[in-house]
Amino acid sequence: MIDRRQFLLGGAALALSGCKVFDGAGASDSALRKLFASHEGLTQSAQRALIGDRLAPEFSETDIRQGMRPNGSTDPASRDYRGLAANGFHDYRLTVTGLVDRPQSLSLTDLTALPPRTQITRHDCVEGWSCIAKWQGAPLGTVLTLAGPKPTARYVVFHCFDAIERSLSGEVFYYESIDLIDAFHPQTILAYAMNGAALPVANGAPLRLRVERQLGYKMAKYVHTIALTDSLASLGYGKGSYWADRGYEWYAGI
Amino acid sequence: MPQGPLVYSQKLLTRITHWVWAVSLFFLMLSGLQIFNAHPSLHIGQEVGFAYDNAILQIGAQQKGEALRGVTRVLGVEFDTTGVLGVSNGEARAIPAALTIPSYQSLATGRVIHFFFAWALVGALTLWLVVSGLNGHMRQLIPTLADLKALPQDIADHARLLFHHTGEYGVLQKLAYASVLFVALPLMILTGLSMSPGFNAAAPWLLDLFQGRQTARTIHFLTMLALIGFFAVHMAMILLAGPFNALRSITTGWYRTDEAPHD
């Protein structure tokens, strides 16, 4: 057994020498990291059990005191996207594919023709900041129902126009996924308008996801394809989202 | 000092939970400061004012001529904190590497560690509150009327570094431990949960209670500072009153009392 004084001195030395001792927890394959990350399943089940299908808090017009803070990609450079943007997204199509009975190709006109939902909500970035804005869009559940998910479908994957990273193997385009519980939640919408105007490019034009009970990185911007799938294993490194593949939680409720 | 008998003063559960809290708070503080570094400012309200100012604390780096200076702004007053806050080891970062886990910037790793130990803290506190509430141990931490009458004397004794080793808590001890267990730790947990967009849907009343997510984040940070203050006083009192006896008591349960006064 460690002598108590040694224990205290060790603790003090640890604090003074900086915390490089625990830097191993940063490596995604380390045993320490796996131990620490073991809470994620518990955290997700606990939150799901507590929130059920309750709504995220909504705010009033007077709570909108500033423009929406853009973050991550703010101006996609791909030629496809540039072409669509130059034409005011007139030729934009949202593709709904994968495990569905009726694959869809929807224009902005098709999407705005669906009964819209408008909500004033607080956007929480994983970094710690928040910003309140008004979002209007087509409920994702409505769009999915048009396509008719097959019984085997479990996840909804979002593919985006923005290259979040340029690596040796080429550009990595942003990808995200949610499960069907969040996909059919009434506040989960494909937003085409923000603060009473068309969605600006910096905030994800022409179409972005809103998943109000999770953190900002779940709310994919510049969405062009929605794919229903039964597994996330073949997407990216298999964790289901660009940021989950880089150590963040796939279920970002906290 | 004449020695009295050893008394069994700390129950097993209190000893175990004490060390779970100690280890958890160590990791929670250092991983919390890692998380703080991703947005090193504190605000009042629901959101962060980007187009207006609702910050009460901002830590940043500014290029001044050749030099990179660390600047900390508290309630509108700026301080040069180069070397500690804002800029340390020539690098622009709010909290220095020595006070974050990991030492390098990694928000994802900081979060994973923070939530792991948050569960440990919540589990240990819940268990302790339930069990010590049932077996009556909790009442030992709540000051009685007689305690409050003895408060001036206890303060005077502490000021003269005169400590009584009776195996019972003094009134200042009771107040310190009760404010940590019944106020600071529950406040930490509730303000932490108030920052969760998921938990906000489950308990929107928490946002009303704390007047917004960013205010909750600010209270979370300030309570962390209060807990560091408690830790400093706790360590000082243990060193002054007899570290071996205190450590034996919180580890094995046995505490050496002073010899009973002869009548």
mmCIF file of C-alpha atoms in Angstrom, chain A residues 58-223:
data_model
loop_
_atom_site.group_PDB
_atom_site.id
_atom_site.type_symbol
_atom_site.label_atom_id
_atom_site.label_comp_id
_atom_site.label_asym_id
_atom_site.label_seq_id
_atom_site.Cartn_x
_atom_site.Cartn_y
_atom_site.Cartn_z
ATOM 1 C CA GLU A 58 -38.468 27.675 -27.284
ATOM 2 C CA PHE A 59 -38.010 31.421 -26.963
ATOM 3 C CA SER A 60 -39.837 34.576 -28.033
ATOM 4 C CA GLU A 61 -39.053 37.119 -30.764
ATOM 5 C CA THR A 62 -37.636 39.519 -28.171
ATOM 6 C CA ASP A 63 -35.009 36.936 -27.234
ATOM 7 C CA ILE A 64 -33.473 37.262 -30.728
ATOM 8 C CA ARG A 65 -30.940 39.979 -30.007
ATOM 9 C CA GLN A 66 -28.309 39.305 -32.672
ATOM 10 C CA GLY A 67 -27.623 37.468 -35.908
ATOM 11 C CA MET A 68 -26.909 33.745 -35.815
ATOM 12 C CA ARG A 69 -23.249 33.039 -35.176
ATOM 13 C CA PRO A 70 -21.848 30.988 -38.100
ATOM 14 C CA ASN A 71 -19.346 28.257 -37.212
ATOM 15 C CA GLY A 72 -17.470 25.435 -38.940
ATOM 16 C CA SER A 73 -17.736 25.729 -42.733
ATOM 17 C CA THR A 74 -19.134 29.097 -43.755
ATOM 18 C CA ASP A 75 -18.561 29.169 -47.518
ATOM 19 C CA PRO A 76 -18.283 25.817 -49.332
ATOM 20 C CA ALA A 77 -15.893 25.952 -52.270
ATOM 21 C CA SER A 78 -16.934 22.887 -54.274
ATOM 22 C CA ARG A 79 -17.802 23.532 -57.887
ATOM 23 C CA ASP A 80 -21.224 21.847 -57.535
ATOM 24 C CA TYR A 81 -22.118 24.090 -54.630
ATOM 25 C CA ARG A 82 -20.782 27.232 -56.293
ATOM 26 C CA GLY A 83 -22.892 26.537 -59.347
ATOM 27 C CA LEU A 84 -26.059 26.068 -57.301
ATOM 28 C CA ALA A 85 -25.387 29.162 -55.207
ATOM 29 C CA ALA A 86 -24.781 31.305 -58.312
ATOM 30 C CA ASN A 87 -28.287 30.422 -59.477
ATOM 31 C CA GLY A 88 -29.934 31.098 -56.088
ATOM 32 C CA PHE A 89 -30.238 27.322 -55.484
ATOM 33 C CA HIS A 90 -32.938 27.141 -58.165
ATOM 34 C CA ASP A 91 -31.494 23.819 -59.388
ATOM 35 C CA TYR A 92 -30.898 22.405 -55.938
ATOM 36 C CA ARG A 93 -32.330 18.955 -55.230
ATOM 37 C CA LEU A 94 -32.453 17.124 -51.931
ATOM 38 C CA THR A 95 -31.950 13.418 -52.526
ATOM 39 C CA VAL A 96 -33.616 10.970 -50.128
ATOM 40 C CA THR A 97 -32.248 7.509 -50.662
ATOM 41 C CA GLY A 98 -31.113 4.269 -48.993
ATOM 42 C CA LEU A 99 -33.565 2.041 -47.128
ATOM 43 C CA VAL A 100 -36.723 3.726 -48.422
ATOM 44 C CA ASP A 101 -39.629 2.522 -50.537
ATOM 45 C CA ARG A 102 -39.878 5.719 -52.610
ATOM 46 C CA PRO A 103 -36.554 7.546 -53.161
ATOM 47 C CA GLN A 104 -37.128 11.289 -53.487
ATOM 48 C CA SER A 105 -35.558 14.205 -55.290
ATOM 49 C CA LEU A 106 -37.005 17.403 -53.825
ATOM 50 C CA SER A 107 -36.518 20.995 -54.955
ATOM 51 C CA LEU A 108 -36.686 23.930 -52.540
ATOM 52 C CA THR A 109 -40.157 24.607 -53.942
ATOM 53 C CA ASP A 110 -41.203 21.054 -53.043
ATOM 54 C CA LEU A 111 -39.796 21.484 -49.528
ATOM 55 C CA THR A 112 -41.397 24.868 -48.874
ATOM 56 C CA ALA A 113 -44.728 23.466 -50.073
ATOM 57 C CA LEU A 114 -44.748 21.029 -47.134
ATOM 58 C CA PRO A 115 -46.437 22.261 -43.927
ATOM 59 C CA PRO A 116 -43.606 24.196 -42.249
ATOM 60 C CA ARG A 117 -42.581 24.393 -38.615
ATOM 61 C CA THR A 118 -41.154 27.587 -37.142
ATOM 62 C CA GLN A 119 -39.260 27.604 -33.874
ATOM 63 C CA ILE A 120 -37.110 30.056 -31.908
ATOM 64 C CA THR A 121 -34.440 27.996 -30.230
ATOM 65 C CA ARG A 122 -31.044 28.233 -28.595
ATOM 66 C CA HIS A 123 -28.144 26.784 -30.564
ATOM 67 C CA ASP A 124 -25.482 25.339 -28.258
ATOM 68 C CA CYS A 125 -22.001 24.871 -29.627
ATOM 69 C CA VAL A 126 -19.841 22.137 -28.120
ATOM 70 C CA GLU A 127 -17.297 24.887 -27.428
ATOM 71 C CA GLY A 128 -19.623 26.393 -24.838
ATOM 72 C CA TRP A 129 -21.358 29.324 -26.495
ATOM 73 C CA SER A 130 -25.071 29.672 -27.304
ATOM 74 C CA CYS A 131 -27.035 31.804 -29.760
ATOM 75 C CA ILE A 132 -30.803 32.205 -30.155
ATOM 76 C CA ALA A 133 -32.388 32.312 -33.632
ATOM 77 C CA LYS A 134 -35.644 31.596 -35.432
ATOM 78 C CA TRP A 135 -35.668 28.612 -37.775
ATOM 79 C CA GLN A 136 -38.254 27.611 -40.343
ATOM 80 C CA GLY A 137 -38.281 24.406 -42.328
ATOM 81 C CA ALA A 138 -39.941 21.173 -43.288
ATOM 82 C CA PRO A 139 -40.173 18.619 -40.488
ATOM 83 C CA LEU A 140 -37.720 15.823 -41.276
ATOM 84 C CA GLY A 141 -40.418 13.316 -40.298
ATOM 85 C CA THR A 142 -42.671 14.619 -43.102
ATOM 86 C CA VAL A 143 -39.893 14.263 -45.678
ATOM 87 C CA LEU A 144 -39.045 10.764 -44.460
ATOM 88 C CA THR A 145 -42.677 9.736 -44.582
ATOM 89 C CA LEU A 146 -42.800 10.818 -48.251
ATOM 90 C CA ALA A 147 -39.936 8.427 -48.922
ATOM 91 C CA GLY A 148 -41.337 5.620 -46.758
ATOM 92 C CA PRO A 149 -38.527 4.199 -44.582
ATOM 93 C CA LYS A 150 -38.178 0.426 -44.770
ATOM 94 C CA PRO A 151 -38.610 -1.478 -41.464
ATOM 95 C CA THR A 152 -34.860 -2.191 -41.388
ATOM 96 C CA ALA A 153 -33.914 1.525 -41.422
ATOM 97 C CA ARG A 154 -32.385 2.681 -38.109
ATOM 98 C CA TYR A 155 -30.330 5.778 -38.892
ATOM 99 C CA VAL A 156 -30.671 8.876 -41.014
ATOM 100 C CA VAL A 157 -27.351 9.956 -42.544
ATOM 101 C CA PHE A 158 -26.760 13.476 -43.868
ATOM 102 C CA HIS A 159 -24.245 14.143 -46.630
ATOM 103 C CA CYS A 160 -23.122 17.719 -47.127
ATOM 104 C CA PHE A 161 -21.537 19.994 -49.743
ATOM 105 C CA ASP A 162 -18.856 21.385 -47.434
ATOM 106 C CA ALA A 163 -15.348 19.938 -47.374
ATOM 107 C CA ILE A 164 -14.489 20.211 -43.692
ATOM 108 C CA GLU A 165 -10.995 18.855 -44.190
ATOM 109 C CA ARG A 166 -8.478 18.377 -46.974
ATOM 110 C CA SER A 167 -6.340 15.348 -46.297
ATOM 111 C CA LEU A 168 -3.832 13.417 -48.393
ATOM 112 C CA SER A 169 -6.604 11.100 -49.495
ATOM 113 C CA GLY A 170 -8.676 14.008 -50.735
ATOM 114 C CA GLU A 171 -11.465 16.160 -49.390
ATOM 115 C CA VAL A 172 -13.566 15.005 -46.461
ATOM 116 C CA PHE A 173 -17.120 16.212 -46.839
ATOM 117 C CA TYR A 174 -19.136 16.771 -43.669
ATOM 118 C CA TYR A 175 -21.371 13.899 -42.615
ATOM 119 C CA GLU A 176 -23.675 13.394 -39.658
ATOM 120 C CA SER A 177 -26.327 10.951 -38.539
ATOM 121 C CA ILE A 178 -29.178 10.696 -36.079
ATOM 122 C CA ASP A 179 -31.470 7.825 -35.192
ATOM 123 C CA LEU A 180 -35.161 7.609 -36.003
ATOM 124 C CA ILE A 181 -36.199 8.820 -32.531
ATOM 125 C CA ASP A 182 -34.620 12.211 -33.157
ATOM 126 C CA ALA A 183 -35.492 12.125 -36.868
ATOM 127 C CA PHE A 184 -39.241 11.979 -36.135
ATOM 128 C CA HIS A 185 -39.124 14.451 -33.213
ATOM 129 C CA PRO A 186 -41.405 17.392 -34.090
ATOM 130 C CA GLN A 187 -38.618 19.977 -33.647
ATOM 131 C CA THR A 188 -36.266 18.163 -36.015
ATOM 132 C CA ILE A 189 -36.580 20.157 -39.211
ATOM 133 C CA LEU A 190 -34.776 20.739 -42.487
ATOM 134 C CA ALA A 191 -34.455 24.510 -42.220
ATOM 135 C CA TYR A 192 -34.525 26.734 -45.308
ATOM 136 C CA ALA A 193 -35.156 30.027 -43.497
ATOM 137 C CA MET A 194 -33.554 31.769 -40.533
ATOM 138 C CA ASN A 195 -34.645 34.863 -38.637
ATOM 139 C CA GLY A 196 -37.376 35.531 -41.215
ATOM 140 C CA ALA A 197 -35.168 35.394 -44.344
ATOM 141 C CA ALA A 198 -33.791 32.717 -46.665
ATOM 142 C CA LEU A 199 -31.061 30.704 -44.956
ATOM 143 C CA PRO A 200 -27.736 32.536 -45.557
ATOM 144 C CA VAL A 201 -24.765 30.684 -47.042
ATOM 145 C CA ALA A 202 -22.764 31.123 -43.817
ATOM 146 C CA ASN A 203 -25.488 29.289 -41.887
ATOM 147 C CA GLY A 204 -25.889 26.357 -44.280
ATOM 148 C CA ALA A 205 -27.900 27.420 -47.361
ATOM 149 C CA PRO A 206 -29.969 26.127 -48.927
ATOM 150 C CA LEU A 207 -30.866 23.476 -46.342
ATOM 151 C CA ARG A 208 -29.590 22.544 -42.893
ATOM 152 C CA LEU A 209 -30.686 20.219 -40.164
ATOM 153 C CA ARG A 210 -31.986 21.363 -36.761
ATOM 154 C CA VAL A 211 -31.862 18.776 -33.948
ATOM 155 C CA GLU A 212 -32.735 21.020 -31.040
ATOM 156 C CA ARG A 213 -31.994 18.646 -28.155
ATOM 157 C CA GLN A 214 -28.389 18.097 -29.191
ATOM 158 C CA LEU A 215 -25.268 20.190 -29.722
ATOM 159 C CA GLY A 216 -24.521 22.285 -32.802
ATOM 160 C CA TYR A 217 -22.250 19.849 -34.590
ATOM 161 C CA LYS A 218 -25.183 17.442 -35.077
ATOM 162 C CA MET A 219 -27.003 20.072 -37.145
ATOM 163 C CA ALA A 220 -25.429 19.433 -40.537
ATOM 164 C CA LYS A 221 -25.323 22.407 -42.919
ATOM 165 C CA TYR A 222 -25.385 22.362 -46.760
ATOM 166 C CA VAL A 223 -27.254 19.035 -46.821
#
